[in-house]
mmCIF file of C-alpha atoms in Angstrom:
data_model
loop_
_atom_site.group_PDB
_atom_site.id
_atom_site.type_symbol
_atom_site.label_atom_id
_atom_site.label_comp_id
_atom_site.label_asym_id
_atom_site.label_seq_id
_atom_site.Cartn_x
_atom_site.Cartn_y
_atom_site.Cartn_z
ATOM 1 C CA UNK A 1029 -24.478 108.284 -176.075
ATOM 2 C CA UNK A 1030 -26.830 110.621 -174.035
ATOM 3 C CA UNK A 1031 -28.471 109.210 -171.348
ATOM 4 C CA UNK A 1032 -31.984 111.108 -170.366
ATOM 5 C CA UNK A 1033 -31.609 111.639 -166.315
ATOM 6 C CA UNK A 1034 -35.120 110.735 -164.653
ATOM 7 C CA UNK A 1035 -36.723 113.601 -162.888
ATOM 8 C CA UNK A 1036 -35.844 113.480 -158.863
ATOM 9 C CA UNK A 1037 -38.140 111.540 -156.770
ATOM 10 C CA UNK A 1038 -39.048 115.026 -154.902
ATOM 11 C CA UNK A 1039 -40.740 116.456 -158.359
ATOM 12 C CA UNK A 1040 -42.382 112.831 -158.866
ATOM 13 C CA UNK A 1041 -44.270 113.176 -155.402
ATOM 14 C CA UNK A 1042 -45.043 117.288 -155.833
ATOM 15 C CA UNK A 1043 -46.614 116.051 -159.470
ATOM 16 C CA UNK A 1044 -48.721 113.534 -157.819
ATOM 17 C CA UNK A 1045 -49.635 115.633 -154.384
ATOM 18 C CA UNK A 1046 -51.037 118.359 -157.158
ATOM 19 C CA UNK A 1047 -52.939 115.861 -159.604
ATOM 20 C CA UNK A 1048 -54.321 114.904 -156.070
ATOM 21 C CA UNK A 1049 -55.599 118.358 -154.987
ATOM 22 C CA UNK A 1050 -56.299 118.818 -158.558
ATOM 23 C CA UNK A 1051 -59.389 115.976 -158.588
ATOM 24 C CA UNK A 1052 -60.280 116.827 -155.850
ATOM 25 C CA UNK A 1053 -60.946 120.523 -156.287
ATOM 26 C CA UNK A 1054 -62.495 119.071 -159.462
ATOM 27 C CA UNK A 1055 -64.408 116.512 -157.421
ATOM 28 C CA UNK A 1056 -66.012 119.175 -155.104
ATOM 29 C CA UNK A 1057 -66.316 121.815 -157.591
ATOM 30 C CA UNK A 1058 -68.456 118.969 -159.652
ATOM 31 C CA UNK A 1059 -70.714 118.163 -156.556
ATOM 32 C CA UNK A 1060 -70.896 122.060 -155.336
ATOM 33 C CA UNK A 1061 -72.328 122.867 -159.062
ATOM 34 C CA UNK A 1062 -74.963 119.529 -158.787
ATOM 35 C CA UNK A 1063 -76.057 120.569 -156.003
ATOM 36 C CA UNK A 1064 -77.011 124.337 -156.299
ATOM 37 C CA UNK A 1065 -78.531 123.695 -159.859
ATOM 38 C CA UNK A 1066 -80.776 120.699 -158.604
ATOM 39 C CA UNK A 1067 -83.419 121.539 -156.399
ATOM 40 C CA UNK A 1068 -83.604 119.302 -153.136
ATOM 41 C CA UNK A 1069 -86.646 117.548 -154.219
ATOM 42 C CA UNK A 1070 -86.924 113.623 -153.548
ATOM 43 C CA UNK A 1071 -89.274 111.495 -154.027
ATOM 44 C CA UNK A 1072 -92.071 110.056 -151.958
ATOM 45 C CA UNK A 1073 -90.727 107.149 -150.204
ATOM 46 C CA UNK A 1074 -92.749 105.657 -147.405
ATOM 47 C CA UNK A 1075 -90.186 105.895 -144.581
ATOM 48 C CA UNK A 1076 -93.185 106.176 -142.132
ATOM 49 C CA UNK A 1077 -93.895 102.824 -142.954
ATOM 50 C CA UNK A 1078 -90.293 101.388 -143.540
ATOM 51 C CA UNK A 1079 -89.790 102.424 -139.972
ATOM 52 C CA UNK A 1080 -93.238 101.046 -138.698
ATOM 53 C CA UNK A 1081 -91.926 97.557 -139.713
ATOM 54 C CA UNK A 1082 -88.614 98.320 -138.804
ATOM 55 C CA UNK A 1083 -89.524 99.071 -134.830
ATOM 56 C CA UNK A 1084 -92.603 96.272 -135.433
ATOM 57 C CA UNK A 1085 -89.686 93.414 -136.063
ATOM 58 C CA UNK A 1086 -87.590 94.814 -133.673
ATOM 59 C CA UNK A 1087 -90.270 94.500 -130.576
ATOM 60 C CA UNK A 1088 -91.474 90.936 -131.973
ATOM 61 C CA UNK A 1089 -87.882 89.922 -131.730
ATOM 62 C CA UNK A 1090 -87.380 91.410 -128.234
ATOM 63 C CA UNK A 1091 -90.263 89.711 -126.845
ATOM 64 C CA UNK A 1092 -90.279 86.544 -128.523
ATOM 65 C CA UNK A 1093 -86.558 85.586 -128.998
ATOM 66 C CA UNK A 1094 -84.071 87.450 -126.697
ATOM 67 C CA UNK A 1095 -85.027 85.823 -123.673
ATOM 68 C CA UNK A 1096 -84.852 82.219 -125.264
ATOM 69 C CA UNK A 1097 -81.640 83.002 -127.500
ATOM 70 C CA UNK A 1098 -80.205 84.566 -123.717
ATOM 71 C CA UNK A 1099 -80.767 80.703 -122.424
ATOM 72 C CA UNK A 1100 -79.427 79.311 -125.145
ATOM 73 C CA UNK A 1101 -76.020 80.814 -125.262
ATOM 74 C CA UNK A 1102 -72.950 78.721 -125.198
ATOM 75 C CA UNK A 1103 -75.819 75.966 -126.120
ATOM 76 C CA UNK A 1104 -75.168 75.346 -129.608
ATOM 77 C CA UNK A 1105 -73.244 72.229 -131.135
ATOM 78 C CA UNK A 1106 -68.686 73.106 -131.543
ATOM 79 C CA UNK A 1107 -69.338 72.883 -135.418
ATOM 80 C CA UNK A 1108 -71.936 75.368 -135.732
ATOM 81 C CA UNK A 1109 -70.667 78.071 -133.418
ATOM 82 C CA UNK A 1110 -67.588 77.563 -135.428
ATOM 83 C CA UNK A 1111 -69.390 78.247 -138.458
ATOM 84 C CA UNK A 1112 -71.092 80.775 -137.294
ATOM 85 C CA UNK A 1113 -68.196 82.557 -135.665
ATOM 86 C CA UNK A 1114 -66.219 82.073 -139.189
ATOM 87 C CA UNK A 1115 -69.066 83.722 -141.100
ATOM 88 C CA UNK A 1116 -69.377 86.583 -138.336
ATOM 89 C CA UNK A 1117 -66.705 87.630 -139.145
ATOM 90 C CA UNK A 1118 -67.984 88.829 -142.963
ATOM 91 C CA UNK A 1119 -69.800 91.352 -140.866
ATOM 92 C CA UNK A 1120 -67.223 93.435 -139.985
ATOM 93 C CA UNK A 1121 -67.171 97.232 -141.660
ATOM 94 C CA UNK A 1122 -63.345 96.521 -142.666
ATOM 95 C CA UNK A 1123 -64.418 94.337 -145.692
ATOM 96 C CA UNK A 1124 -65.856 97.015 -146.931
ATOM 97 C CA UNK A 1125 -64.619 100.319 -145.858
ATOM 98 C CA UNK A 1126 -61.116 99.452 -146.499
ATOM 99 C CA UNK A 1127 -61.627 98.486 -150.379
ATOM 100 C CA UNK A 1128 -64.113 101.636 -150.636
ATOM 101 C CA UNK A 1129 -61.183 103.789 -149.593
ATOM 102 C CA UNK A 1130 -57.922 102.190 -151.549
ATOM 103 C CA UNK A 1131 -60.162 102.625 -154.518
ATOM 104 C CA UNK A 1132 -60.744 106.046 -153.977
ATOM 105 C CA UNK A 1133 -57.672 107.218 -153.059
ATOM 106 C CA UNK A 1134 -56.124 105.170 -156.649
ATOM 107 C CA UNK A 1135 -58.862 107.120 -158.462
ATOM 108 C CA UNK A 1136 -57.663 110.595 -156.589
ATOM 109 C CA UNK A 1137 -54.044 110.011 -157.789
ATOM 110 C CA UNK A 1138 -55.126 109.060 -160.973
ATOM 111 C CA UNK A 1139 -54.401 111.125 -164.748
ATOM 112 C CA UNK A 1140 -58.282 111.282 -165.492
ATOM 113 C CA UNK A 1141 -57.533 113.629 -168.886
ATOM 114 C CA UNK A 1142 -55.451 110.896 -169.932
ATOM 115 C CA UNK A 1143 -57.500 108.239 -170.301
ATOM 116 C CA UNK A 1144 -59.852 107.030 -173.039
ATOM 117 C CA UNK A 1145 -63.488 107.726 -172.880
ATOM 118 C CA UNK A 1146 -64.650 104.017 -172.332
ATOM 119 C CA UNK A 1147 -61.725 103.637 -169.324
ATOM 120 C CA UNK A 1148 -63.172 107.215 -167.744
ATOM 121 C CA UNK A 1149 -66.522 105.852 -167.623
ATOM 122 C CA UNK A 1150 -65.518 102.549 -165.942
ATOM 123 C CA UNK A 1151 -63.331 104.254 -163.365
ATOM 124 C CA UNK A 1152 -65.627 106.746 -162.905
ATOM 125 C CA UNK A 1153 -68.549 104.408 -161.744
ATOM 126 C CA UNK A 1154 -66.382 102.185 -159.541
ATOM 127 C CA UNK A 1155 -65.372 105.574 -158.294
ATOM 128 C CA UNK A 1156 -69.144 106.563 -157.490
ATOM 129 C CA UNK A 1157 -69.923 103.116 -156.117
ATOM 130 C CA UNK A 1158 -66.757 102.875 -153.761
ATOM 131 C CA UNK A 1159 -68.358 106.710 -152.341
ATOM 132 C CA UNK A 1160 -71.461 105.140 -152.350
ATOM 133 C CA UNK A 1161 -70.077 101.869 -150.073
ATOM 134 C CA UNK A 1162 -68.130 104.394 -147.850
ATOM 135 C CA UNK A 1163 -70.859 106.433 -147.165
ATOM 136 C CA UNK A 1164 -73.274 103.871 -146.511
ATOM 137 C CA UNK A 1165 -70.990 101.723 -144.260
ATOM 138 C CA UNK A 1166 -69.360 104.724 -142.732
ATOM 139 C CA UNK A 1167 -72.050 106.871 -141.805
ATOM 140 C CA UNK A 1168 -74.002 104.309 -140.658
ATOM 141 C CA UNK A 1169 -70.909 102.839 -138.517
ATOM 142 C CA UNK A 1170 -70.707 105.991 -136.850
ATOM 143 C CA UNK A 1171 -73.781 106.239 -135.526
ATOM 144 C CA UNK A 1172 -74.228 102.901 -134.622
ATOM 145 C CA UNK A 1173 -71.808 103.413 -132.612
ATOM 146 C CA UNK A 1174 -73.360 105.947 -130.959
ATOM 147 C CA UNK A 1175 -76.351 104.681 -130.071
ATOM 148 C CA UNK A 1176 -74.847 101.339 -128.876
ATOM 149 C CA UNK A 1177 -72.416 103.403 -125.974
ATOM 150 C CA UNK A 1178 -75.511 105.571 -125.310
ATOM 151 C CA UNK A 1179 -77.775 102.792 -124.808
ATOM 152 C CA UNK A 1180 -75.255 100.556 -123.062
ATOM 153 C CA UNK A 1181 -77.548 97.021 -123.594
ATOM 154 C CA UNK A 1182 -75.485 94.242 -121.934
ATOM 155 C CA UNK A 1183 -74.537 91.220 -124.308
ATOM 156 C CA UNK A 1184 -76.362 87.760 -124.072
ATOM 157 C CA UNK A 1185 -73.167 86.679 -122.992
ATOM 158 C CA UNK A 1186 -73.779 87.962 -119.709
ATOM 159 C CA UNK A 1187 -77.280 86.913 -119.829
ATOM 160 C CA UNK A 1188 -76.794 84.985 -116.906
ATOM 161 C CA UNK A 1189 -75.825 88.255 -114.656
ATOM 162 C CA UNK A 1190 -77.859 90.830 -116.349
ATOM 163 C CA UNK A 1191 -80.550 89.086 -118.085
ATOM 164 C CA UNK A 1192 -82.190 90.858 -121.392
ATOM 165 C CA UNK A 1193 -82.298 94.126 -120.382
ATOM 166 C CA UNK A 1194 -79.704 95.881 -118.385
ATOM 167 C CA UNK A 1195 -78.702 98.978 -119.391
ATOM 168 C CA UNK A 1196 -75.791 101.059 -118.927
ATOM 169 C CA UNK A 1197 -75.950 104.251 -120.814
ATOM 170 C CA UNK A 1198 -72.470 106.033 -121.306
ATOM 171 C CA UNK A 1199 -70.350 102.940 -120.188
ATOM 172 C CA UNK A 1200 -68.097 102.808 -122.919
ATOM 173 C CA UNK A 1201 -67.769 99.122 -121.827
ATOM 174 C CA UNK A 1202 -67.795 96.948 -124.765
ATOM 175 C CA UNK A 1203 -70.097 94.553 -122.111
ATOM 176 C CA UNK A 1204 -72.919 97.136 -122.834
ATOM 177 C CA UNK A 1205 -72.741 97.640 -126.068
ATOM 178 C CA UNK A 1206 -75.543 95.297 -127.473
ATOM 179 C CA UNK A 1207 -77.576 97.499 -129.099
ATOM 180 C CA UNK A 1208 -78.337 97.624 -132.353
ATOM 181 C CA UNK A 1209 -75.625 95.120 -133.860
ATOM 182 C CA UNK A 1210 -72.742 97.034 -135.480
ATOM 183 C CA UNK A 1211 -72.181 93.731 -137.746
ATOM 184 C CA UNK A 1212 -75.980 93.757 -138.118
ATOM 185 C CA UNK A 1213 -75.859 97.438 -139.453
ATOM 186 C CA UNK A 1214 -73.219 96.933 -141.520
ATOM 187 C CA UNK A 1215 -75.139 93.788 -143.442
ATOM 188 C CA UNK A 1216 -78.172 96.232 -143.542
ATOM 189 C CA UNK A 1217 -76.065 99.045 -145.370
ATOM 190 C CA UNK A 1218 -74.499 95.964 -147.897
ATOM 191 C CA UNK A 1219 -78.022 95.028 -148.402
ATOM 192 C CA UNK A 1220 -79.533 98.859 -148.928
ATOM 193 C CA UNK A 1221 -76.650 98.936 -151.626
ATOM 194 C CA UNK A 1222 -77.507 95.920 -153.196
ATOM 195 C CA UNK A 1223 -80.665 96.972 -153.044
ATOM 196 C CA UNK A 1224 -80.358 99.792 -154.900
ATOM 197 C CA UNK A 1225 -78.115 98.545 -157.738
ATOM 198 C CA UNK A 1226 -79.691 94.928 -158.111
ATOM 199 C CA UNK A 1227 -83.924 95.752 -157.351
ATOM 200 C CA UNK A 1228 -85.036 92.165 -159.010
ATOM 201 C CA UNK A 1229 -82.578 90.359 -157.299
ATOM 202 C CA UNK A 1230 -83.121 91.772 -153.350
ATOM 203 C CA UNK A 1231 -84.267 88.702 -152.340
ATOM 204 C CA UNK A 1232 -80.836 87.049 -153.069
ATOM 205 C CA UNK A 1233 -78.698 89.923 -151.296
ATOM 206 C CA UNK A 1234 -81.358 89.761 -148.414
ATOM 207 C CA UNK A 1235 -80.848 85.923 -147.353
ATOM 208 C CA UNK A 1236 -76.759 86.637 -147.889
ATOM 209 C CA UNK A 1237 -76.945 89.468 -145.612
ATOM 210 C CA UNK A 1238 -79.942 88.435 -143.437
ATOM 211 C CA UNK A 1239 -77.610 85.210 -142.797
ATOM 212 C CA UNK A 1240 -74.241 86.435 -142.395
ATOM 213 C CA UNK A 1241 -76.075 89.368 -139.592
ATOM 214 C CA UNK A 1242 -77.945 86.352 -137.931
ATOM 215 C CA UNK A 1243 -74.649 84.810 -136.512
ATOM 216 C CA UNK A 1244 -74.435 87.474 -134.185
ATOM 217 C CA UNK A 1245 -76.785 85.956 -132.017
ATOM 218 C CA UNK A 1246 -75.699 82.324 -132.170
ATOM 219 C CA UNK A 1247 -71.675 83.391 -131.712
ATOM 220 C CA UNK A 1248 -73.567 85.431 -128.223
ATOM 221 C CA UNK A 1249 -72.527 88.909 -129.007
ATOM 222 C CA UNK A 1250 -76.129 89.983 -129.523
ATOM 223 C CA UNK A 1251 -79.724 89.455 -129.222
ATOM 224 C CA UNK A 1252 -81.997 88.423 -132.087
ATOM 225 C CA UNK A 1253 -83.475 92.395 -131.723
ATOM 226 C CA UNK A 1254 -80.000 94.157 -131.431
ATOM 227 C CA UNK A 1255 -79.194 92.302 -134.911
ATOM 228 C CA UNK A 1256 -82.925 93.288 -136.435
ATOM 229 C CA UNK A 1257 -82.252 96.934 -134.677
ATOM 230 C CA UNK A 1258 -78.964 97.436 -136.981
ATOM 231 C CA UNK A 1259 -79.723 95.608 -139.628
ATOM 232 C CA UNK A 1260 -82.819 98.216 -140.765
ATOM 233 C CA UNK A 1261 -80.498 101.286 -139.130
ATOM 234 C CA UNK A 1262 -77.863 100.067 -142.036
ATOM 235 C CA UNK A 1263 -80.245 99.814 -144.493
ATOM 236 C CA UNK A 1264 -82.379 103.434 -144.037
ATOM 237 C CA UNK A 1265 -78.416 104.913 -144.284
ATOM 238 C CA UNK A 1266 -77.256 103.092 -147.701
ATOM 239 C CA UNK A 1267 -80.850 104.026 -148.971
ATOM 240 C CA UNK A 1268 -80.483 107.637 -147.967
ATOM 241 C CA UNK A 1269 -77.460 108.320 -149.642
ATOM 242 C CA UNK A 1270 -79.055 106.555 -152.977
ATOM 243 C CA UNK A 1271 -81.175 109.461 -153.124
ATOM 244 C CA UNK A 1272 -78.532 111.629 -152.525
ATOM 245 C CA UNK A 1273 -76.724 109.900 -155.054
ATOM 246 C CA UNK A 1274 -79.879 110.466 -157.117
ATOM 247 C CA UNK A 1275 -79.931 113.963 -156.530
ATOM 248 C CA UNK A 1276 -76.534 114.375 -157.814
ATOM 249 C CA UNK A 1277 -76.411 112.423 -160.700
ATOM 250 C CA UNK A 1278 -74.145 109.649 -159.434
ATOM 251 C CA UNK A 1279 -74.981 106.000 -160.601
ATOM 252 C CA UNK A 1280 -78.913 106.981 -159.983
ATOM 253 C CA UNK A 1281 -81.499 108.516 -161.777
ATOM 254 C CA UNK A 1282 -84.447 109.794 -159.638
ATOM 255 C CA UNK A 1283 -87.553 108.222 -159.781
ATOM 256 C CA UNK A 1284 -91.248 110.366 -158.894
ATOM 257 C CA UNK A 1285 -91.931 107.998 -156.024
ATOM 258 C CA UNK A 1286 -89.790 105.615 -154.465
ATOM 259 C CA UNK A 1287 -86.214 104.599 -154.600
ATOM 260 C CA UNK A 1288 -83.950 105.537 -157.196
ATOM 261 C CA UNK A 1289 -82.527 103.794 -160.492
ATOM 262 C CA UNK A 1290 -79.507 102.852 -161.924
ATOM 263 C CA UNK A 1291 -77.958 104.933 -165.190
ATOM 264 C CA UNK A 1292 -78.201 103.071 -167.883
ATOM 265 C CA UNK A 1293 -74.522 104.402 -168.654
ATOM 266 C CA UNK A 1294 -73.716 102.962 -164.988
ATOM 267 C CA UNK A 1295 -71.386 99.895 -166.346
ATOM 268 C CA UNK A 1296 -68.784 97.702 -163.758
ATOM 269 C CA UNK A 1297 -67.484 95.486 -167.095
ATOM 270 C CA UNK A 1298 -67.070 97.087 -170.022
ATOM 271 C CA UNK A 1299 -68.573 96.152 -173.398
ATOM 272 C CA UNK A 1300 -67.125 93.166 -174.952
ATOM 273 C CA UNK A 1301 -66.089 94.107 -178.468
ATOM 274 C CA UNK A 1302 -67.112 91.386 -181.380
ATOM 275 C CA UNK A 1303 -64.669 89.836 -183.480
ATOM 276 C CA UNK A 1304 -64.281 90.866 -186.708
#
């Protein structure tokens, strides 16, 4: 009896390393084609007066709550700052990065040609909305980042040294690195998303996001305006790159004015098929 050898493990890993470079040539020969065919035309969004409110809320919270939420640090009752610090931690960009990027790297390795139309289309749009969640998070992490080491704000944890506004640009000490609210950006990006992909139901993703951002201040690792600061810096980012998104045809559809819809081919569950 013949026995069919397997292939060596060497031609198993050179098949997948060229299916990689494969989709992704595909990938960015796809997005290089969008993007020289489609004009960069956007629509009219009203950032002038997204960012109006968006500096308005963060001066109302610097003078009417950093100061008090300074005096009231270390304050709080044991059971909330534990439940704040355990929801505080739902803030952090690894929740969602991290997902994001196993996805996309499964979807890189992945035989698209051999899979059936309705399985394309489903790994095609988690595909698109894992990009969408990496860029969102990502970019907006980065420069968050920035601009909390540039600014150097010290924490309300050292209100008691420094009160509410010490600064120590170029530091690179995590003491003075208040502001904006990295967690508080990263909320703002999940709620920019969900935003985008859920319009009648913002109010919902709001309080989630609005909550989970808010424990920065009672846990002490930032004022009530650091947290406001990075929540709308998230938020501008994730809806940026919807319009991007738009521009390119992934998950979005552009609108004349203002933000951009969802395809109605853009499906997370496929269709249920009726018994017979």
């Amino acid at each position: 009896m013949l026995v069919k050898s397997r292939p060596p493990v060497s031609s198993l890993l050179l098949g997948i390393g060229r299916r990689s470079l494969d989709n992704f040539r595909d990938t960015m020969q796809i997005a290089k084609s969008r993007l020289a065919t489609r004009p960069a035309r956007y629509p009219n969004v009203l950032w002038s007066v997204w960012v109006l409110v968006w500096v308005l809320l963060t001066a109302a919270a610097f003078v009417r709550l950093d100061t008090p939420a300074g005096m009231l640090h270390g304050k709080w009752s044991a059971g909330f700052a534990r439940t704040a610090d355990f929801f505080t931690q739902f803030g952090l960009g690894g929740w969602y990065l991290i997902p994001s990027v196993l996805l996309l790297v499964a979807a890189n390795l992945t035989d698209w040609r051999s899979l059936s139309r309705r399985s394309l289309m489903l790994l095609y749009n988690w595909t698109c909305l894992a990009f969408l969640v990496l860029c969102a998070t990502g970019l907006s992490g980065i420069a968050v980042n920035v601009l909390k080491y540039a600014i150097g704000r010290a924490r309300p944890l050292y209100y008691e040294d420094f009160g509410v506004l010490t600064l120590h640009p170029f530091a690179f000490d995590a003491r003075f690195a208040g502001f904006p609210s990295g967690h508080g950006t990263t909320m703002g990006a999940v709620f920019g998303v969900a935003l985008l992909l859920f319009p009648r139901r913002w109010y919902i993703a709001l309080a989630i996001t609005a909550c989970i951002a808010s424990t920065r201040i009672f846990v002490g690792a930032h004022y009530p305006s650091d947290t406001v600061a990075g929540f709308g810096l998230g938020c501008g980012f994730a809806l940026a790159c919807g319009l991007v998104f738009a521009r390119l045809g992934f998950i979005f559809r552009p609108m004349p004015s203002g933000l951009p819809v969802c395809k109605r081919t853009f499906r997370l569950i496929g269709p249920t098929r009726k018994a017979a």
